[in-house]
Coordinates of C-alpha atoms and ligand atoms in Angstrom, one line a residue:
M188 CA 0.1 0.1 0.0
A189 CA 1.2 3.6 -0.9
A190 CA 2.5 5.6 2.1
A191 CA -0.1 8.4 1.7
A192 CA -2.9 5.8 1.6
T193 CA -1.6 4.2 4.8
C194 CA -1.5 7.7 6.4
I195 CA -5.2 8.3 5.5
A196 CA -6.1 5.1 6.8
V197 CA -4.5 5.6 10.2
V198 CA -6.3 8.9 10.4
A199 CA -9.5 7.5 9.8
L200 CA -8.9 4.5 12.3
A201 CA -8.0 7.3 14.9
L202 CA -11.3 9.1 14.3
A203 CA -13.2 6.0 14.3
V204 CA -11.9 5.2 17.8
L205 CA -12.8 8.6 19.0
E206 CA -16.4 8.8 17.6
P207 CA -18.3 5.7 18.2
G208 CA -21.1 5.5 15.8
A209 CA -19.3 7.7 13.3
R210 CA -18.4 4.9 11.1
G211 CA -21.9 3.3 9.9
L212 CA -24.4 1.6 11.9
D213 CA -22.5 0.6 15.0
R214 CA -24.7 2.1 17.8
R215 CA -26.7 0.3 20.4
A216 CA -29.8 1.9 18.9
D217 CA -29.4 -0.1 15.7
F218 CA -30.2 -3.3 17.7
P219 CA -33.7 -4.2 18.8
P220 CA -34.9 -3.2 22.2
G221 CA -34.2 -6.0 25.1
F222 CA -31.0 -6.9 23.0
L223 CA -28.5 -8.6 25.3
F224 CA -25.0 -7.1 25.1
G225 CA -22.3 -8.9 27.3
A226 CA -18.8 -10.5 27.7
A227 CA -18.0 -14.1 28.1
T228 CA -15.7 -16.4 30.0
S229 CA -15.5 -20.2 30.9
S230 CA -15.0 -22.1 34.2
Y231 CA -11.7 -23.7 33.4
Q232 CA -10.2 -20.7 31.7
V233 CA -10.7 -18.2 34.4
E234 CA -11.7 -19.9 37.8
G235 CA -8.4 -21.3 39.1
A236 CA -8.9 -22.6 42.7
Y237 CA -8.7 -26.1 41.1
L238 CA -8.5 -27.8 44.4
D239 CA -10.7 -25.6 46.5
D240 CA -13.9 -26.7 48.4
N241 CA -14.2 -30.3 47.5
K242 CA -14.0 -29.8 43.6
S243 CA -12.7 -32.9 41.9
L244 CA -9.9 -32.7 39.3
S245 CA -11.2 -32.0 35.8
N246 CA -10.0 -33.6 32.6
W247 CA -8.2 -30.5 32.0
D248 CA -6.6 -30.2 35.4
V249 CA -5.1 -33.7 34.8
Y250 CA -4.2 -33.0 31.1
T251 CA -2.3 -29.8 31.8
H252 CA -0.4 -31.5 34.6
T253 CA 0.5 -34.8 33.1
Q254 CA 1.2 -33.5 29.5
P255 CA 2.3 -29.8 29.8
G256 CA 4.1 -30.3 26.6
K257 CA 0.8 -30.1 24.7
I258 CA 0.3 -26.5 25.8
M259 CA 2.2 -24.0 23.9
D260 CA 3.6 -22.4 27.2
G261 CA 3.5 -25.5 29.3
R262 CA 1.2 -23.8 31.8
N263 CA -2.0 -24.7 33.3
A264 CA -5.1 -22.9 34.8
D265 CA -4.6 -24.1 38.4
I266 CA -4.8 -20.3 39.3
A267 CA -5.6 -18.5 35.9
D268 CA -7.6 -15.6 36.7
D269 CA -8.3 -16.5 40.2
H270 CA -11.8 -15.7 39.4
Y271 CA -13.1 -18.3 42.1
H272 CA -11.8 -15.8 44.8
R273 CA -12.1 -12.5 42.8
Y274 CA -15.7 -13.0 41.3
M275 CA -17.0 -10.0 43.2
D276 CA -14.4 -7.6 41.6
D277 CA -15.1 -9.4 38.3
V278 CA -18.8 -8.6 38.6
E279 CA -17.9 -5.2 39.3
I280 CA -15.8 -4.8 36.1
V281 CA -18.7 -6.6 34.2
H282 CA -21.0 -3.8 35.6
D283 CA -18.5 -1.2 34.7
L284 CA -18.8 -2.2 31.0
G285 CA -22.5 -1.2 31.0
V286 CA -23.5 -4.7 29.6
N287 CA -26.8 -6.3 30.6
S288 CA -25.6 -9.9 30.5
Y289 CA -22.5 -12.1 31.3
R290 CA -21.9 -15.5 29.9
F291 CA -20.0 -17.9 32.1
S292 CA -19.9 -21.6 32.6
I293 CA -20.3 -24.0 35.5
S294 CA -17.6 -26.4 36.2
W295 CA -19.0 -30.0 36.4
A296 CA -16.4 -31.1 38.8
R297 CA -17.3 -28.5 41.3
I298 CA -21.1 -29.4 41.3
V299 CA -20.9 -33.2 41.3
P300 CA -17.3 -34.1 41.6
R301 CA -17.7 -37.9 41.3
G302 CA -20.8 -37.8 39.0
R303 CA -24.1 -39.5 39.6
L304 CA -22.5 -42.0 42.1
G305 CA -21.2 -39.3 44.7
E306 CA -22.5 -36.4 46.5
V307 CA -23.8 -33.0 45.1
N308 CA -21.0 -30.4 46.4
S309 CA -22.9 -27.8 48.3
A310 CA -19.8 -25.5 48.3
G311 CA -19.8 -25.7 44.3
I312 CA -23.4 -24.8 44.5
A313 CA -22.9 -21.9 47.0
F314 CA -20.3 -20.4 44.8
Y315 CA -22.2 -20.1 41.6
N316 CA -25.3 -19.0 43.8
R317 CA -23.2 -16.1 45.0
L318 CA -22.1 -15.2 41.4
I319 CA -25.6 -15.4 40.0
D320 CA -26.9 -13.4 42.8
A321 CA -24.3 -10.8 42.6
L322 CA -24.9 -10.3 38.8
L323 CA -28.7 -10.1 39.4
K324 CA -28.1 -7.4 42.0
K325 CA -26.3 -5.3 39.4
G326 CA -29.1 -5.9 36.8
I327 CA -26.9 -8.5 34.7
Q328 CA -28.6 -11.4 33.4
P329 CA -26.6 -14.6 33.8
F330 CA -26.2 -16.4 30.5
V331 CA -25.1 -19.8 31.7
T332 CA -23.1 -22.7 29.8
L333 CA -23.6 -26.1 31.3
N334 CA -20.4 -27.5 29.5
H335 CA -17.5 -25.6 28.3
F336 CA -15.0 -28.3 27.3
D337 CA -14.2 -29.4 31.1
M338 CA -15.7 -32.6 32.9
P339 CA -14.8 -34.4 35.9
H340 CA -11.7 -36.5 35.1
E341 CA -13.1 -39.4 36.9
L342 CA -15.9 -39.5 34.4
E343 CA -13.6 -39.1 31.4
T344 CA -11.8 -42.3 32.7
R345 CA -15.0 -44.2 33.3
Y346 CA -16.7 -43.6 30.1
G347 CA -13.9 -42.5 27.7
G348 CA -15.5 -38.9 27.9
W349 CA -18.2 -38.3 25.2
L350 CA -17.2 -41.6 23.5
G351 CA -19.3 -43.7 25.9
A352 CA -23.0 -43.8 25.8
G353 CA -23.0 -43.8 29.6
I354 CA -22.0 -40.1 29.7
R355 CA -25.6 -39.2 28.6
E356 CA -27.1 -40.0 32.0
E357 CA -24.3 -38.3 33.8
F358 CA -24.8 -35.1 31.8
E359 CA -28.5 -35.3 32.3
Y360 CA -27.9 -35.8 36.2
Y361 CA -25.5 -32.9 36.5
T362 CA -27.7 -30.6 34.5
D363 CA -30.6 -31.5 36.5
V364 CA -28.8 -30.5 39.7
C365 CA -28.1 -27.1 37.9
F366 CA -31.6 -26.5 36.8
R367 CA -32.9 -27.1 40.2
A368 CA -30.2 -25.1 42.2
F369 CA -30.0 -22.1 39.8
G370 CA -32.9 -22.2 37.4
D371 CA -35.3 -19.9 39.6
R372 CA -33.0 -17.1 38.7
V373 CA -31.2 -18.2 35.2
R374 CA -33.2 -17.0 32.2
F375 CA -30.7 -18.3 29.6
W376 CA -29.1 -21.9 29.6
T377 CA -27.0 -23.4 27.0
T378 CA -26.1 -27.1 27.3
F379 CA -22.8 -27.1 25.3
N380 CA -20.3 -24.7 24.1
E381 CA -18.9 -25.6 20.7
P382 CA -19.6 -29.3 20.7
N383 CA -18.4 -29.2 17.1
L384 CA -15.0 -28.1 18.1
L385 CA -15.0 -30.2 21.1
V386 CA -15.2 -33.5 19.6
K387 CA -12.7 -32.6 16.7
F388 CA -10.0 -31.6 19.2
Q389 CA -10.7 -34.5 21.4
F390 CA -11.2 -37.5 18.8
M391 CA -10.1 -36.2 15.5
L392 CA -7.0 -34.1 16.0
G393 CA -6.3 -35.6 19.5
K394 CA -5.1 -32.3 20.9
H395 CA -7.4 -32.0 23.8
P396 CA -8.1 -34.8 26.3
P397 CA -8.6 -37.6 26.1
N398 CA -6.2 -37.2 23.3
R399 CA -7.4 -39.7 20.8
C400 CA -6.7 -39.8 17.1
S401 CA -5.3 -41.8 14.1
P402 CA -3.3 -40.9 10.9
P403 CA -3.4 -38.7 8.8
F404 CA -5.0 -36.3 11.4
G405 CA -2.4 -37.1 14.1
S406 CA -0.5 -39.7 15.8
C407 CA -1.9 -40.6 19.2
S408 CA -1.5 -43.8 21.2
S409 CA -5.1 -44.8 20.3
G410 CA -8.1 -43.4 18.5
D411 CA -10.0 -43.5 15.1
S412 CA -10.2 -40.0 13.7
R413 CA -12.7 -41.1 10.9
R414 CA -15.2 -42.8 13.4
E415 CA -14.9 -41.5 16.9
P416 CA -15.6 -37.8 16.4
Y417 CA -19.1 -38.9 14.9
V418 CA -19.7 -41.3 17.8
A419 CA -18.8 -38.7 20.4
A420 CA -21.1 -36.0 18.6
H421 CA -23.8 -38.4 18.8
N422 CA -23.5 -38.9 22.5
V423 CA -23.1 -35.1 22.8
L424 CA -26.5 -34.7 20.8
L425 CA -28.3 -37.2 22.9
S426 CA -27.1 -35.9 26.2
H427 CA -28.1 -32.4 25.0
A428 CA -31.6 -33.6 24.0
A429 CA -32.0 -35.4 27.3
A430 CA -31.1 -32.2 29.2
V431 CA -33.5 -30.2 27.1
R432 CA -36.4 -32.7 27.6
N433 CA -35.8 -32.6 31.4
Y434 CA -35.8 -28.8 31.5
R435 CA -38.9 -28.4 29.3
T436 CA -40.8 -31.0 31.4
N437 CA -39.8 -30.3 34.9
Y438 CA -38.3 -26.9 35.0
Q439 CA -39.3 -24.5 32.2
P440 CA -43.1 -24.4 33.0
E441 CA -42.5 -23.0 36.5
Q442 CA -39.2 -21.3 35.8
G443 CA -39.8 -19.6 32.6
G444 CA -36.3 -19.6 31.2
S445 CA -34.9 -20.6 27.8
I446 CA -32.4 -23.3 26.6
G447 CA -30.1 -23.4 23.6
I448 CA -26.7 -24.9 22.4
V449 CA -23.8 -23.0 21.2
I450 CA -22.0 -23.9 17.8
A451 CA -18.7 -22.7 16.6
M452 CA -19.3 -21.2 13.1
K453 CA -16.9 -19.9 10.5
W454 CA -18.0 -18.7 7.2
Y455 CA -16.5 -20.5 4.2
E456 CA -16.0 -18.6 1.0
P457 CA -15.2 -20.7 -2.1
L458 CA -11.4 -20.1 -2.9
T459 CA -12.4 -19.9 -6.5
N460 CA -15.7 -19.8 -8.5
S461 CA -15.4 -23.3 -9.8
T462 CA -18.3 -25.6 -9.1
E463 CA -16.0 -27.7 -7.0
D464 CA -14.9 -25.1 -4.6
V465 CA -18.5 -23.6 -4.3
R466 CA -19.6 -27.1 -3.4
A467 CA -16.6 -27.4 -0.9
A468 CA -17.7 -24.3 0.9
R469 CA -21.2 -25.8 1.4
R470 CA -19.8 -29.2 2.2
A471 CA -17.4 -27.7 5.0
R472 CA -20.5 -25.7 6.4
S473 CA -22.5 -28.8 6.6
F474 CA -19.8 -30.8 8.4
E475 CA -19.3 -27.7 10.7
V476 CA -22.8 -26.4 11.3
D477 CA -25.6 -28.7 10.1
W478 CA -23.8 -31.6 11.7
F479 CA -25.3 -30.4 15.0
L480 CA -28.2 -28.1 14.2
D481 CA -29.9 -30.5 11.6
P482 CA -30.3 -33.3 14.1
I483 CA -31.8 -30.9 16.6
F484 CA -34.2 -29.1 14.0
F485 CA -34.9 -31.8 11.6
G486 CA -34.1 -35.2 13.5
D487 CA -31.2 -36.4 11.4
Y488 CA -27.6 -35.5 10.1
P489 CA -27.3 -33.7 6.9
R490 CA -27.3 -35.6 3.6
E491 CA -23.6 -34.8 2.6
M492 CA -22.5 -36.2 6.0
R493 CA -24.4 -39.6 5.3
E494 CA -23.1 -39.8 1.7
M495 CA -19.4 -39.1 2.6
L496 CA -19.2 -41.0 6.0
S497 CA -21.9 -43.9 5.4
S498 CA -21.4 -46.4 8.1
D499 CA -19.0 -44.2 10.2
L500 CA -21.9 -41.8 10.9
P501 CA -24.3 -43.1 13.7
N502 CA -28.0 -43.5 13.2
F503 CA -30.8 -42.2 15.3
T504 CA -33.4 -44.6 16.4
S505 CA -36.9 -43.5 16.2
E506 CA -37.1 -42.9 19.8
E507 CA -34.0 -40.7 19.7
K508 CA -35.5 -38.7 16.9
K509 CA -38.4 -38.1 19.2
L510 CA -36.2 -37.0 22.0
L511 CA -34.3 -34.6 19.5
L512 CA -37.8 -32.9 18.6
N513 CA -37.6 -31.1 22.0
K514 CA -35.4 -28.8 19.8
V515 CA -33.9 -25.5 21.3
D516 CA -35.3 -22.1 22.2
F517 CA -32.3 -20.4 20.7
I518 CA -29.1 -20.9 18.8
G519 CA -25.8 -19.6 20.0
L520 CA -23.2 -19.0 17.4
N521 CA -19.5 -18.2 18.2
H522 CA -18.1 -16.5 15.2
Y523 CA -14.7 -15.2 14.8
T524 CA -13.7 -15.6 11.1
T525 CA -14.1 -16.3 7.5
I526 CA -12.0 -18.7 5.5
Y527 CA -11.6 -19.9 2.0
A528 CA -12.7 -23.4 1.1
K529 CA -10.9 -25.4 -1.6
D530 CA -12.3 -28.9 -2.8
C531 CA -10.0 -31.8 -2.1
I532 CA -12.2 -34.4 -3.9
Y533 CA -11.3 -33.4 -7.6
S534 CA -7.8 -31.9 -6.7
P535 CA -5.1 -33.0 -4.2
C536 CA -4.9 -31.1 -0.8
D537 CA -2.5 -31.3 2.2
V538 CA -3.8 -33.9 4.5
G539 CA -4.6 -33.4 8.2
T540 CA -6.4 -30.3 7.7
Y541 CA -9.0 -29.1 10.3
E542 CA -12.0 -29.8 7.9
G543 CA -10.7 -33.3 7.7
N544 CA -13.5 -35.8 6.6
A545 CA -15.4 -33.1 4.6
L546 CA -12.5 -33.4 2.0
V547 CA -12.2 -29.5 2.2
Y548 CA -8.9 -27.6 2.7
A549 CA -9.5 -24.2 4.7
T550 CA -6.8 -21.7 3.7
G551 CA -6.4 -18.0 4.2
G552 CA -5.6 -17.6 0.5
N553 CA -3.1 -15.6 -1.2
P554 CA -3.6 -12.5 -0.8
Q555 CA -5.1 -13.5 2.6
I556 CA -8.8 -13.2 3.1
G557 CA -8.3 -10.6 5.9
K558 CA -5.7 -9.6 8.4
P559 CA -4.3 -12.2 10.5
T560 CA -4.7 -12.4 14.3
A561 CA -2.8 -14.1 17.0
V562 CA -4.7 -17.3 16.4
G563 CA -3.5 -19.0 13.3
G564 CA -6.4 -19.5 10.8
Y565 CA -8.4 -16.6 12.3
Y566 CA -8.7 -13.7 10.1
V567 CA -10.4 -10.3 10.4
V568 CA -13.3 -10.4 8.0
P569 CA -16.2 -8.6 9.5
E570 CA -18.5 -9.0 6.6
G571 CA -18.5 -12.6 6.9
I572 CA -20.8 -12.5 9.9
E573 CA -23.7 -11.4 8.0
P574 CA -24.1 -14.3 5.5
A575 CA -23.4 -16.6 8.5
V576 CA -26.2 -15.3 10.5
M577 CA -28.5 -15.2 7.5
Y578 CA -27.7 -18.8 6.7
V579 CA -28.7 -20.0 10.1
N580 CA -31.7 -17.7 10.2
H581 CA -33.1 -19.3 7.0
R582 CA -32.1 -23.0 7.5
Y583 CA -33.4 -23.0 11.2
K584 CA -36.7 -21.2 10.5
N585 CA -35.9 -18.0 12.1
A586 CA -34.9 -19.3 15.5
T587 CA -33.5 -16.7 17.8
I588 CA -29.6 -16.3 17.4
Y589 CA -27.2 -15.1 20.0
I590 CA -23.7 -14.3 19.0
T591 CA -22.2 -16.0 22.1
E592 CA -18.7 -15.2 21.1
N593 CA -16.8 -12.9 18.9
G594 CA -13.3 -11.2 19.7
Y595 CA -9.9 -10.5 18.7
S596 CA -6.6 -12.2 20.0
Q597 CA -3.3 -10.4 20.5
H598 CA 0.0 -12.2 21.2
S599 CA 0.9 -11.7 24.8
S600 CA 4.5 -10.7 23.6
T601 CA 3.1 -7.5 22.2
N602 CA 4.5 -4.3 23.8
M603 CA 2.4 -3.0 26.6
V604 CA 1.4 0.2 24.9
D605 CA -0.2 -1.7 22.0
L606 CA -1.6 -4.3 24.4
M607 CA -3.7 -1.4 26.1
S608 CA -4.3 0.7 23.1
D609 CA -6.0 -2.1 21.2
V610 CA -7.1 -0.3 18.2
E611 CA -7.4 -3.4 16.2
R612 CA -9.8 -4.9 18.6
V613 CA -11.9 -1.8 18.8
N614 CA -12.1 -1.9 15.1
Y615 CA -12.7 -5.6 14.8
L616 CA -15.6 -5.3 17.3
K617 CA -17.2 -2.4 15.7
D618 CA -17.0 -3.7 12.3
Y619 CA -18.5 -7.1 13.3
L620 CA -21.3 -5.3 15.1
T621 CA -22.0 -3.2 12.0
Y622 CA -22.5 -6.3 9.8
L623 CA -24.4 -8.0 12.5
S624 CA -26.7 -4.9 12.6
S625 CA -27.1 -5.2 8.8
A626 CA -28.2 -8.8 9.2
V627 CA -30.8 -7.7 11.9
R628 CA -32.1 -5.1 9.2
K629 CA -32.5 -7.9 6.7
G630 CA -34.9 -9.6 9.1
A631 CA -32.6 -11.9 11.1
N632 CA -33.8 -12.7 14.4
V633 CA -30.9 -11.9 16.6
G634 CA -31.2 -11.5 20.4
G635 CA -27.8 -10.6 21.7
Y636 CA -24.0 -10.3 21.3
F637 CA -21.2 -11.3 23.7
V638 CA -17.5 -10.4 23.5
W639 CA -14.9 -13.1 24.0
S640 CA -13.6 -12.3 26.4
L641 CA -14.2 -10.2 29.5
V642 CA -10.5 -10.8 30.6
D643 CA -7.4 -12.3 29.3
N644 CA -7.3 -16.0 30.4
F645 CA -6.1 -19.5 29.9
E646 CA -6.7 -20.1 26.1
W647 CA -6.6 -23.9 26.0
L648 CA -3.6 -25.1 23.8
F649 CA -2.2 -21.5 23.5
G650 CA -1.9 -21.2 27.2
Y651 CA -1.4 -17.7 28.1
T652 CA 0.3 -16.7 24.9
V653 CA -2.6 -15.0 23.5
R654 CA -4.9 -12.5 24.9
F655 CA -8.6 -11.9 24.1
G656 CA -9.6 -9.7 27.1
L657 CA -11.5 -6.5 27.1
Y658 CA -9.6 -6.2 30.3
H659 CA -5.9 -6.8 30.5
V660 CA -4.8 -9.1 33.3
D661 CA -1.5 -9.1 35.0
F662 CA -1.1 -12.7 35.9
D663 CA 1.6 -12.0 38.6
T664 CA -0.7 -9.5 40.4
Q665 CA -4.2 -10.4 39.2
V666 CA -4.7 -6.8 38.4
R667 CA -7.5 -6.1 35.8
T668 CA -7.0 -3.0 33.6
P669 CA -9.6 -1.8 31.2
R670 CA -8.1 -1.7 27.5
M671 CA -9.1 0.8 25.1
S672 CA -11.6 -1.6 23.8
A673 CA -13.3 -1.9 27.2
N674 CA -13.8 1.9 27.1
W675 CA -14.9 1.7 23.5
Y676 CA -17.5 -0.9 24.4
R677 CA -18.8 0.9 27.4
A678 CA -19.2 4.2 25.3
F679 CA -21.0 2.2 22.6
L680 CA -23.3 0.8 25.2
T681 CA -24.1 3.9 27.2
G682 CA -23.5 6.7 24.5
D683 CA -20.8 8.2 26.8
E684 CA -17.7 9.5 25.5
V685 CA -14.6 7.4 25.0
H686 CA -11.9 8.0 27.6
E687 CA -8.2 7.5 27.0
P688 CA -7.4 4.1 28.2
R689 CA -5.9 4.0 31.6
R690 CA -2.4 2.6 31.6
A691 CA -1.8 -0.6 33.8
D692 CA 1.3 1.1 35.3
S693 CA -0.5 4.4 36.2
Ligands
NAG954 C1 -15.7 -31.0 51.9 O1 -16.3 -32.3 52.1 C2 -16.2 -32.9 53.5 C3 -16.5 -34.3 53.5 O2 -17.7 -34.5 53.1 C4 -17.0 -31.9 54.4 O3 -16.7 -32.4 55.7 C5 -16.6 -30.5 54.2 O4 -17.4 -29.6 55.0 C6 -16.6 -30.1 52.7 N1 -16.0 -28.7 52.6 C7 -16.9 -27.6 52.1 C8 -16.1 -26.4 51.9 O5 -18.0 -27.8 51.8
NAG955 C1 -16.4 -15.0 -8.5 O1 -17.4 -14.3 -9.3 C2 -17.7 -13.2 -8.8 C3 -18.9 -12.7 -9.6 O2 -18.9 -13.0 -11.0 C4 -16.7 -12.0 -8.9 O3 -17.0 -10.9 -8.4 C5 -15.5 -12.7 -8.0 O4 -14.3 -12.0 -8.0 C6 -15.1 -14.1 -8.5 N1 -14.2 -14.7 -7.5 C7 -13.2 -15.4 -7.8 C8 -12.4 -15.9 -6.7 O5 -12.8 -15.5 -8.9
NAG956 C1 -27.3 -46.7 9.3 O1 -28.3 -47.1 8.7 C2 -27.9 -47.3 7.3 C3 -29.2 -47.6 6.4 O2 -30.0 -48.4 7.2 C4 -26.8 -48.5 7.3 O3 -26.4 -48.8 6.0 C5 -25.6 -48.0 8.2 O4 -24.8 -49.0 8.2 C6 -26.2 -47.7 9.6 N1 -25.0 -47.2 10.2 C7 -24.5 -47.6 11.4 C8 -23.4 -46.9 12.0 O5 -25.2 -48.5 12.0
NAG957 C1 -38.4 -13.7 12.5 O1 -38.4 -13.4 14.1 C2 -38.6 -12.1 14.3 C3 -38.5 -11.9 15.9 O2 -39.3 -12.8 16.6 C4 -39.9 -11.6 13.8 O3 -39.9 -10.1 14.1 C5 -39.9 -11.7 12.2 O4 -41.1 -11.4 11.9 C6 -39.7 -13.2 12.0 N1 -39.7 -13.4 10.6 C7 -40.2 -14.4 9.9 C8 -39.9 -14.5 8.5 O5 -40.9 -15.1 10.5

């Protein structure tokens, strides 16, 4: 890019930061009344206190301790953000943002440390009661995830995690305890966070516990990357359906809340206009999104998956199909990026790509589809959120959609000034919201939007090497400091002016 053009672009960015709303339709007023705006976290990523108050070890506690080499910086979330002890301060910073909702997950290992065969842990119940009550006192709606990747290690051992059918009864039991304990105050439940990524990382790529895979996807000591992800997904779907049936039958009539599921959704653009690549983009979407939502809405897996996987894809019995018909009240979408899809049926591709069994190669392209971020494969492509939302809106009959995650990562090694004056994150959020509001104007039924994340935290395989927070966290002192993006979000939500970001050292 020519120097003059760069200069103009920088000036434009600076202005945009100072005047929320100046660049297009990115004001709160562009969203319907009652729209939820929030920020999100998950239990293992922020809570710490991994041995406190009769919690059992989760699968992630054990994995990070026994195989630290699997985590980029070799670290774990024993302490993380110490949110378990600092939750009152964290409710305060949620409140400071001016949001009306906070998305967090419950740690299964805190609630029923040994599963169905053990006791309910009253200290775990008490913690989430305190958190929920503190949020409600500030007028903030709890938006509660029942499973965000972590489960008691004992259950992973007993059932092979989601691979064993016995885990369904365990999940139904654990979620029943949660509905009973918290459902009088929780209006928004989701069963699973990103089950489509969960089973791929666990059973196709073998990078999350229980660390199972087979070539060409990876080399684990055991596993079957062509079959096990689909068996695990089947158990997740039936666990989900059992929890929803229980909620509908025994809790919803009295408690009046709603229940949904959260799917990770990229938008796939065909790499070229060839019929093959256009079909590849559709196929990748089908293997990513329809895989979970088709069974929930239509009672079976999408046709493309049946054709390509044949007997590796489980079947639903007629009784299970009936169970699935309990559907959901809303769909959560975690959307970060758009990527090109290239066909691998009619032309050769690198093996071991994420899209795996769909025979699709996902690539940032050359030139790249958008600016890269600190997480490989995640590019900044704000316009992609609009077709993604429109697609789900059309296919799933105008079901209410919540964007349950959207956010921007920085390398932790970035200098302190740039970490705090996070102009790229501000522009990312602003531009994604602009295209989201465009989908709303085109008739999509969108109920809310959550930034990932409230605070920097333990980012799974990345450990602490990347930062997604609106608030910077100094992990030595646990001090939280609002970034420019936190100040921008507050200004966007309240209509106040944007203040200069406070420096962490001032
Ligand atoms: C932990 O469990 C033990 C044994 O059941 C019990 O005595 C103790 O009070 C529990 N601790 C908390 C904090 O609930
Ligand atoms: C595909 O076709 C559209 C419309 O004809 C065009 O705008 C676009 O640049 C083409 N994309 C590629 C990658 O060739
Ligand atoms: C599912 O049903 C089809 C058709 O009845 C059958 O061909 C296939 O083998 C079954 N798959 C499994 C995993 O049982
Ligand atoms: C979709 O849902 C929204 C919100 O409930 C509603 O306003 C709109 O009319 C619905 N559209 C269709 C096509 O049903």
